[in-house]
Amino acid sequence: MTVRPSAQDFTRIAKGFDDDPARAYSLNAEAYTDPSWMALEYDAVFKRTWQWVCHIEKLREPGSYVTIDIAGQPICIVRDKEGDLRAFYNVCKHRAHELLQGEGRASRIMCPYHAWTYDLTGTLRRAPETESLKDFTVSDICLDRVQVEEFCGFVYVNLDATAAPLAELSGDLGAEISKWAPDLDRLTFAHRLTYDIKSNWKNIVDNFLECYHCPTAHKDFCTLVDMDTYKVTTHGIYSSHMAEAGKIGNTAYSVDDATVKDHAVWWLWPNTCLMRYPGRGNFIVLNVIPMGPDRTLETYDFFLETTDPNDAEVEAIRYLDEVLQAEDIAIVESVQRGMATPAFTQGRIVHDPEGSGMSEHAVHHFHGLVLDAYASALGA
């Protein structure tokens, strides 16, 4: 049985963090390796934050539905007959059987165990053989609701019934995405890449949030973007990472016919990465899904102008899959192995006051949010 960390454990784990990134150390390695902190994160982070589900195109039509697991909790999201987006725990109120699987279209939600049947608002409409039950009214029973929101063309859910709307919490993020990706609502799903990585989810986010490692580890990437223009800005629950397209020979993939000239990337607390790369109209969603203290599932969803990538996009996807991701996975898995040794406890945050891509201030920002979540959960 995993023991929940205490307030005293939090004091130890937070040692070295400073509000000033120029004075700060990174998170203690224990937060990346000890199962007790991962267990706390499921409750303190993933059950209390807005989690990405899919592009809205999957849920545009009445009766359309998708299912997903959030922090081990089964969730279904449906578009009801009136056009409203709804989300529920994907659990029958009779004997807790799973109701829906995968994604598709349905006019009702019928449990495959005993045929209890709910309408698309979650209200029970039929329960066979219950006519003789006392103090039992079918329509009094409803599926447990979950917060759901459409944001910038995507669907998010939040298991915390008291959480503020994502549009409110995220400040100017929606406006930024609309500015840099005005065609987002016209894009369509084209491809998914999936990775099973031997690393804590926070190592993956850390790596995403800085380009200090790029000149060393991603030489091709540093020709795709102009590192001299790379700028990182932190906000309340997100950070933006902007750069112009590279001005030297590009060895990553061809952008000869590109209509998108800039590299625009956002990280949204805690585990969603939104990207717009040079090329044809595109948007990429990286979802970082923790599976354990040293295991993470990643999905890369590509939204393009057409369902079939053109030749340049096929090459771009190949580069991201076989080169950039291979480089990053090797990095985070090596870091995870190193954090499990007695040779490392924590390291200094490298900070550039000008906010360049060579700075780790967005990593520091992320660590502050992690520690805030720990403190809130532990009453520290």
Short mmCIF file of C-alpha atoms in Angstrom, two decimals:
data_model
loop_
_atom_site.label_atom_id
_atom_site.label_comp_id
_atom_site.label_asym_id
_atom_site.label_seq_id
_atom_site.Cartn_x
_atom_site.Cartn_y
_atom_site.Cartn_z
CA MET A 1 0.00 0.00 0.00
CA THR A 2 1.34 3.43 -0.99
CA VAL A 3 1.64 5.81 1.97
CA ARG A 4 0.33 9.31 1.33
CA PRO A 5 3.04 11.99 1.73
CA SER A 6 2.80 14.23 4.79
CA ALA A 7 3.20 17.97 5.23
CA GLN A 8 6.71 17.24 6.51
CA ASP A 9 7.45 15.31 3.31
CA PHE A 10 6.29 18.35 1.36
CA THR A 11 8.73 20.61 3.23
CA ARG A 12 11.55 18.30 2.19
CA ILE A 13 10.41 17.99 -1.41
CA ALA A 14 9.98 21.77 -1.79
CA LYS A 15 13.43 22.59 -0.45
CA GLY A 16 15.43 24.52 -3.00
CA PHE A 17 12.46 26.01 -4.83
CA ASP A 18 12.44 29.81 -4.86
CA ASP A 19 9.94 32.21 -6.40
CA ASP A 20 12.89 33.80 -8.19
CA PRO A 21 13.97 31.39 -10.96
CA ALA A 22 17.48 32.83 -10.83
CA ARG A 23 17.80 31.42 -7.30
CA ALA A 24 15.78 28.23 -7.73
CA TYR A 25 16.57 24.55 -7.91
CA SER A 26 14.50 22.03 -9.78
CA LEU A 27 12.03 19.67 -8.10
CA ASN A 28 13.57 17.05 -5.86
CA ALA A 29 14.23 13.77 -7.68
CA GLU A 30 11.99 12.00 -5.16
CA ALA A 31 8.97 13.65 -6.80
CA TYR A 32 9.87 11.81 -10.03
CA THR A 33 10.63 8.39 -8.55
CA ASP A 34 8.62 7.77 -5.37
CA PRO A 35 5.21 6.14 -6.05
CA SER A 36 3.66 8.09 -3.16
CA TRP A 37 4.03 11.38 -5.05
CA MET A 38 2.54 9.88 -8.19
CA ALA A 39 -0.42 8.64 -6.15
CA LEU A 40 -0.87 12.11 -4.70
CA GLU A 41 -0.74 13.64 -8.20
CA TYR A 42 -3.70 11.60 -9.39
CA ASP A 43 -5.81 13.25 -6.67
CA ALA A 44 -4.09 16.65 -6.38
CA VAL A 45 -3.45 17.31 -10.06
CA PHE A 46 -5.25 15.11 -12.56
CA LYS A 47 -8.60 14.90 -10.80
CA ARG A 48 -8.66 18.68 -10.35
CA THR A 49 -7.54 20.03 -13.72
CA TRP A 50 -8.93 20.34 -17.23
CA GLN A 51 -7.93 17.31 -19.28
CA TRP A 52 -7.87 17.22 -23.08
CA VAL A 53 -10.19 14.70 -24.73
CA CYS A 54 -10.44 15.26 -28.49
CA HIS A 55 -11.14 17.65 -31.35
CA ILE A 56 -14.73 18.89 -31.37
CA GLU A 57 -15.29 17.24 -34.78
CA LYS A 58 -15.81 13.91 -32.99
CA LEU A 59 -18.70 15.36 -30.99
CA ARG A 60 -20.43 17.74 -33.39
CA GLU A 61 -23.48 15.62 -34.19
CA PRO A 62 -26.28 14.74 -31.74
CA GLY A 63 -25.71 11.25 -30.42
CA SER A 64 -21.96 11.27 -30.98
CA TYR A 65 -19.86 10.08 -28.06
CA VAL A 66 -16.30 9.35 -26.99
CA THR A 67 -14.94 7.58 -23.91
CA ILE A 68 -11.72 8.21 -22.03
CA ASP A 69 -9.98 7.42 -18.75
CA ILE A 70 -8.92 10.37 -16.59
CA ALA A 71 -6.69 9.51 -13.62
CA GLY A 72 -8.09 5.98 -13.70
CA GLN A 73 -11.70 7.19 -13.86
CA PRO A 74 -13.86 6.06 -16.82
CA ILE A 75 -15.62 9.00 -18.49
CA CYS A 76 -18.01 9.27 -21.44
CA ILE A 77 -18.76 12.49 -23.31
CA VAL A 78 -21.89 12.80 -25.47
CA ARG A 79 -23.71 15.37 -27.58
CA ASP A 80 -27.37 15.16 -26.58
CA LYS A 81 -30.35 15.56 -28.90
CA GLU A 82 -30.65 19.26 -28.06
CA GLY A 83 -27.04 19.83 -29.07
CA ASP A 84 -25.61 20.21 -25.57
CA LEU A 85 -22.27 18.66 -24.68
CA ARG A 86 -22.45 16.43 -21.61
CA ALA A 87 -19.99 14.25 -19.70
CA PHE A 88 -20.61 11.49 -17.16
CA TYR A 89 -18.80 8.81 -15.26
CA ASN A 90 -19.07 5.86 -17.64
CA VAL A 91 -20.59 3.72 -14.91
CA CYS A 92 -24.09 2.25 -14.65
CA LYS A 93 -25.99 3.19 -11.48
CA HIS A 94 -27.24 -0.38 -11.08
CA ARG A 95 -24.14 -2.58 -10.74
CA ALA A 96 -21.32 -0.28 -11.92
CA HIS A 97 -20.81 -1.88 -15.33
CA GLU A 98 -19.13 0.19 -18.08
CA LEU A 99 -21.77 1.75 -20.32
CA LEU A 100 -20.09 2.87 -23.55
CA GLN A 101 -16.90 1.80 -25.26
CA GLY A 102 -14.64 3.63 -27.70
CA GLU A 103 -16.43 6.27 -29.75
CA GLY A 104 -19.39 6.42 -32.12
CA ARG A 105 -23.05 7.39 -32.34
CA ALA A 106 -25.95 6.36 -30.10
CA SER A 107 -29.56 7.41 -29.57
CA ARG A 108 -29.45 6.18 -25.97
CA ILE A 109 -27.01 4.76 -23.43
CA MET A 110 -27.85 1.14 -22.62
CA CYS A 111 -25.86 -0.87 -20.10
CA PRO A 112 -24.73 -4.17 -21.67
CA TYR A 113 -25.10 -5.95 -18.32
CA HIS A 114 -28.79 -5.64 -17.39
CA ALA A 115 -30.08 -3.26 -20.09
CA TRP A 116 -30.68 -0.29 -17.83
CA THR A 117 -31.13 2.47 -20.38
CA TYR A 118 -30.39 6.19 -20.06
CA ASP A 119 -31.16 9.04 -22.41
CA LEU A 120 -28.38 11.31 -23.63
CA THR A 121 -28.91 13.70 -20.72
CA GLY A 122 -27.93 10.86 -18.36
CA THR A 123 -31.44 10.28 -16.99
CA LEU A 124 -32.52 6.67 -16.49
CA ARG A 125 -35.47 5.83 -18.76
CA ARG A 126 -35.81 2.05 -18.50
CA ALA A 127 -34.87 -0.52 -15.83
CA PRO A 128 -36.27 -3.97 -16.70
CA GLU A 129 -38.14 -5.97 -14.06
CA THR A 130 -38.19 -3.19 -11.47
CA GLU A 131 -41.96 -2.61 -11.40
CA SER A 132 -42.39 -4.31 -8.01
CA LEU A 133 -39.58 -2.42 -6.27
CA LYS A 134 -40.61 -0.11 -3.44
CA ASP A 135 -39.46 3.50 -3.23
CA PHE A 136 -37.98 3.26 -6.72
CA THR A 137 -38.67 5.75 -9.51
CA VAL A 138 -36.77 5.19 -12.71
CA SER A 139 -36.49 8.86 -13.69
CA ASP A 140 -35.03 9.82 -10.30
CA ILE A 141 -31.78 8.07 -11.22
CA CYS A 142 -29.16 9.92 -13.26
CA LEU A 143 -25.58 9.27 -14.24
CA ASP A 144 -23.00 11.23 -12.26
CA ARG A 145 -22.02 14.31 -14.23
CA VAL A 146 -18.55 15.61 -14.97
CA GLN A 147 -17.64 19.13 -16.08
CA VAL A 148 -17.09 19.40 -19.83
CA GLU A 149 -16.09 22.38 -21.95
CA GLU A 150 -15.32 23.19 -25.56
CA PHE A 151 -12.21 25.35 -25.76
CA CYS A 152 -10.49 26.50 -28.96
CA GLY A 153 -12.06 23.72 -30.98
CA PHE A 154 -11.22 20.95 -28.51
CA VAL A 155 -13.11 19.16 -25.76
CA TYR A 156 -11.84 19.10 -22.16
CA VAL A 157 -13.27 17.55 -18.99
CA ASN A 158 -12.62 18.19 -15.32
CA LEU A 159 -13.46 15.74 -12.53
CA ASP A 160 -13.55 18.60 -10.01
CA ALA A 161 -17.14 19.83 -9.86
CA THR A 162 -15.99 23.08 -8.24
CA ALA A 163 -13.35 23.98 -10.82
CA ALA A 164 -13.70 27.29 -12.65
CA PRO A 165 -14.24 27.16 -16.43
CA LEU A 166 -11.12 26.55 -18.51
CA ALA A 167 -11.81 29.66 -20.58
CA GLU A 168 -11.67 31.68 -17.34
CA LEU A 169 -8.64 29.95 -15.82
CA SER A 170 -6.57 30.12 -18.99
CA GLY A 171 -6.60 33.89 -19.37
CA ASP A 172 -5.40 34.98 -22.83
CA LEU A 173 -4.60 31.49 -24.11
CA GLY A 174 -7.71 31.27 -26.27
CA ALA A 175 -6.97 34.61 -27.89
CA GLU A 176 -3.36 33.58 -28.54
CA ILE A 177 -4.37 30.33 -30.19
CA SER A 178 -6.98 32.11 -32.31
CA LYS A 179 -4.35 34.60 -33.45
CA TRP A 180 -1.71 32.04 -34.42
CA ALA A 181 -4.08 29.30 -35.65
CA PRO A 182 -7.15 31.10 -37.06
CA ASP A 183 -7.99 28.07 -39.23
CA LEU A 184 -8.13 25.63 -36.31
CA ASP A 185 -11.88 24.98 -36.56
CA ARG A 186 -11.45 24.00 -40.22
CA LEU A 187 -8.71 21.45 -39.60
CA THR A 188 -9.43 17.74 -39.35
CA PHE A 189 -7.80 14.76 -37.69
CA ALA A 190 -5.20 13.14 -39.92
CA HIS A 191 -2.77 11.03 -37.89
CA ARG A 192 -1.86 9.82 -34.40
CA LEU A 193 1.51 8.77 -33.00
CA THR A 194 1.65 6.88 -29.68
CA TYR A 195 4.61 6.28 -27.38
CA ASP A 196 5.07 4.28 -24.19
CA ILE A 197 7.94 5.98 -22.37
CA LYS A 198 9.96 4.80 -19.37
CA SER A 199 9.88 8.12 -17.60
CA ASN A 200 7.84 10.11 -15.10
CA TRP A 201 5.36 12.46 -16.79
CA LYS A 202 6.99 15.51 -15.20
CA ASN A 203 10.33 14.77 -16.87
CA ILE A 204 8.53 14.84 -20.21
CA VAL A 205 6.89 18.17 -19.43
CA ASP A 206 10.21 19.59 -18.13
CA ASN A 207 11.89 18.64 -21.38
CA PHE A 208 9.10 20.17 -23.46
CA LEU A 209 9.25 23.48 -21.60
CA GLU A 210 12.83 24.45 -22.43
CA CYS A 211 14.96 24.60 -25.54
CA TYR A 212 18.22 24.91 -23.59
CA HIS A 213 18.88 21.35 -24.77
CA CYS A 214 17.95 22.00 -28.40
CA PRO A 215 21.34 23.07 -29.84
CA THR A 216 22.90 19.95 -28.32
CA ALA A 217 20.15 17.37 -28.75
CA HIS A 218 18.02 18.64 -31.67
CA LYS A 219 20.34 19.99 -34.34
CA ASP A 220 17.78 19.52 -37.14
CA PHE A 221 15.10 21.31 -35.10
CA CYS A 222 17.44 24.28 -34.73
CA THR A 223 17.33 24.70 -38.52
CA LEU A 224 13.53 24.45 -38.62
CA VAL A 225 13.19 27.43 -36.24
CA ASP A 226 15.31 30.52 -35.74
CA MET A 227 16.66 30.08 -32.23
CA ASP A 228 17.59 33.78 -32.07
CA THR A 229 13.86 34.60 -32.14
CA TYR A 230 12.79 31.91 -29.66
CA LYS A 231 10.82 33.53 -26.83
CA VAL A 232 9.18 31.83 -23.84
CA THR A 233 6.52 33.58 -21.77
CA THR A 234 4.81 32.17 -18.68
CA HIS A 235 1.24 32.94 -17.64
CA GLY A 236 -1.10 31.67 -14.93
CA ILE A 237 -1.65 28.05 -16.03
CA TYR A 238 0.13 28.06 -19.38
CA SER A 239 3.27 29.13 -21.16
CA SER A 240 3.84 30.17 -24.78
CA HIS A 241 6.91 29.30 -26.85
CA MET A 242 7.27 31.32 -30.05
CA ALA A 243 9.87 31.44 -32.80
CA GLU A 244 10.13 32.37 -36.45
CA ALA A 245 10.90 29.75 -39.06
CA GLY A 246 14.58 29.05 -39.57
CA LYS A 247 16.55 31.22 -41.98
CA ILE A 248 19.32 28.71 -42.73
CA GLY A 249 19.28 25.39 -44.57
CA ASN A 250 16.47 23.35 -43.02
CA THR A 251 17.46 19.74 -42.39
CA ALA A 252 14.30 18.73 -40.48
CA TYR A 253 11.67 18.59 -43.25
CA SER A 254 10.71 20.62 -46.31
CA VAL A 255 8.79 23.85 -45.75
CA ASP A 256 9.19 25.12 -49.31
CA ASP A 257 5.43 25.55 -49.80
CA ALA A 258 4.67 26.53 -46.21
CA THR A 259 1.76 28.83 -45.47
CA VAL A 260 2.55 28.72 -41.73
CA LYS A 261 5.85 30.51 -41.19
CA ASP A 262 6.07 30.53 -37.40
CA HIS A 263 6.64 28.02 -34.63
CA ALA A 264 3.88 28.61 -32.03
CA VAL A 265 3.67 26.26 -29.07
CA TRP A 266 1.69 26.35 -25.83
CA TRP A 267 1.82 24.21 -22.72
CA LEU A 268 -1.41 24.06 -20.67
CA TRP A 269 -1.26 22.91 -17.07
CA PRO A 270 -0.73 20.17 -16.31
CA ASN A 271 -0.12 17.86 -19.27
CA THR A 272 -1.39 19.20 -22.60
CA CYS A 273 0.97 20.59 -25.24
CA LEU A 274 -0.48 22.46 -28.23
CA MET A 275 1.69 23.07 -31.29
CA ARG A 276 1.65 24.87 -34.63
CA TYR A 277 4.71 24.01 -36.73
CA PRO A 278 5.92 25.59 -40.00
CA GLY A 279 4.21 24.03 -43.01
CA ARG A 280 0.66 23.88 -44.34
CA GLY A 281 -2.20 24.72 -41.95
CA ASN A 282 -1.76 22.41 -38.98
CA PHE A 283 -2.22 21.91 -35.26
CA ILE A 284 -0.67 19.19 -33.11
CA VAL A 285 -1.84 18.08 -29.67
CA LEU A 286 0.59 16.23 -27.43
CA ASN A 287 -1.21 14.61 -24.51
CA VAL A 288 1.05 13.40 -21.68
CA ILE A 289 -0.71 10.63 -19.74
CA PRO A 290 0.89 9.32 -16.52
CA MET A 291 0.79 5.54 -16.15
CA GLY A 292 3.03 5.26 -13.08
CA PRO A 293 6.02 6.95 -11.42
CA ASP A 294 8.36 5.79 -14.21
CA ARG A 295 6.00 5.23 -17.13
CA THR A 296 4.11 7.68 -19.36
CA LEU A 297 1.92 7.29 -22.42
CA GLU A 298 2.13 10.02 -25.05
CA THR A 299 -0.26 10.64 -27.92
CA TYR A 300 0.52 13.03 -30.77
CA ASP A 301 -2.61 13.97 -32.74
CA PHE A 302 -2.10 15.81 -36.04
CA PHE A 303 -4.90 18.05 -37.33
CA LEU A 304 -4.37 19.13 -40.93
CA GLU A 305 -6.24 20.73 -43.81
CA THR A 306 -7.13 17.27 -45.15
CA THR A 307 -7.48 13.81 -43.62
CA ASP A 308 -4.66 12.58 -45.87
CA PRO A 309 -1.31 14.29 -45.22
CA ASN A 310 0.42 15.58 -48.33
CA ASP A 311 3.99 14.56 -49.15
CA ALA A 312 5.51 17.40 -47.10
CA GLU A 313 3.32 16.54 -44.10
CA VAL A 314 4.21 12.86 -44.35
CA GLU A 315 7.86 13.92 -44.18
CA ALA A 316 7.14 16.25 -41.24
CA ILE A 317 5.36 13.47 -39.33
CA ARG A 318 8.25 11.12 -40.10
CA TYR A 319 10.72 13.70 -38.75
CA LEU A 320 8.73 14.20 -35.55
CA ASP A 321 8.35 10.46 -35.07
CA GLU A 322 11.73 9.07 -36.07
CA VAL A 323 14.03 11.97 -35.22
CA LEU A 324 12.66 14.56 -32.77
CA GLN A 325 10.68 12.15 -30.61
CA ALA A 326 13.44 9.54 -30.68
CA GLU A 327 15.85 12.19 -29.41
CA ASP A 328 13.51 13.39 -26.66
CA ILE A 329 12.53 9.91 -25.50
CA ALA A 330 16.19 8.95 -25.14
CA ILE A 331 16.72 12.11 -23.08
CA VAL A 332 13.84 11.68 -20.63
CA GLU A 333 14.46 7.98 -20.14
CA SER A 334 18.13 8.70 -19.36
CA VAL A 335 17.09 11.45 -16.92
CA GLN A 336 14.65 9.07 -15.22
CA ARG A 337 17.39 6.48 -14.76
CA GLY A 338 19.69 9.14 -13.34
CA MET A 339 17.08 10.40 -10.90
CA ALA A 340 16.75 6.89 -9.47
CA THR A 341 20.41 6.93 -8.38
CA PRO A 342 21.92 8.49 -5.22
CA ALA A 343 24.02 10.72 -7.48
CA PHE A 344 21.25 13.27 -8.10
CA THR A 345 18.84 15.13 -5.85
CA GLN A 346 18.08 18.33 -7.78
CA GLY A 347 19.79 20.79 -10.11
CA ARG A 348 19.82 24.54 -10.65
CA ILE A 349 17.29 26.24 -12.89
CA VAL A 350 19.09 28.03 -15.73
CA HIS A 351 17.46 31.43 -16.13
CA ASP A 352 17.70 34.09 -18.81
CA PRO A 353 15.90 37.29 -17.72
CA GLU A 354 15.14 38.02 -21.39
CA GLY A 355 13.02 34.86 -21.64
CA SER A 356 14.92 33.22 -24.49
CA GLY A 357 14.51 29.60 -25.51
CA MET A 358 17.79 28.88 -23.73
CA SER A 359 16.15 29.60 -20.37
CA GLU A 360 14.42 27.15 -18.02
CA HIS A 361 12.02 29.66 -16.46
CA ALA A 362 8.99 27.81 -17.90
CA VAL A 363 10.22 24.66 -16.14
CA HIS A 364 10.42 26.69 -12.93
CA HIS A 365 6.86 27.94 -13.56
CA PHE A 366 5.66 24.34 -13.97
CA HIS A 367 7.42 23.24 -10.79
CA GLY A 368 5.72 26.05 -8.87
CA LEU A 369 2.31 24.81 -10.03
CA VAL A 370 3.18 21.24 -9.04
CA LEU A 371 4.25 22.36 -5.57
CA ASP A 372 1.11 24.49 -5.21
CA ALA A 373 -1.01 21.42 -5.98
CA TYR A 374 0.92 19.34 -3.45
CA ALA A 375 0.58 22.03 -0.79
CA SER A 376 -3.15 22.41 -1.37
CA ALA A 377 -3.74 18.68 -1.10
CA LEU A 378 -1.58 18.24 1.98
CA GLY A 379 -2.60 21.41 3.80
CA ALA A 380 1.07 22.43 3.82
#
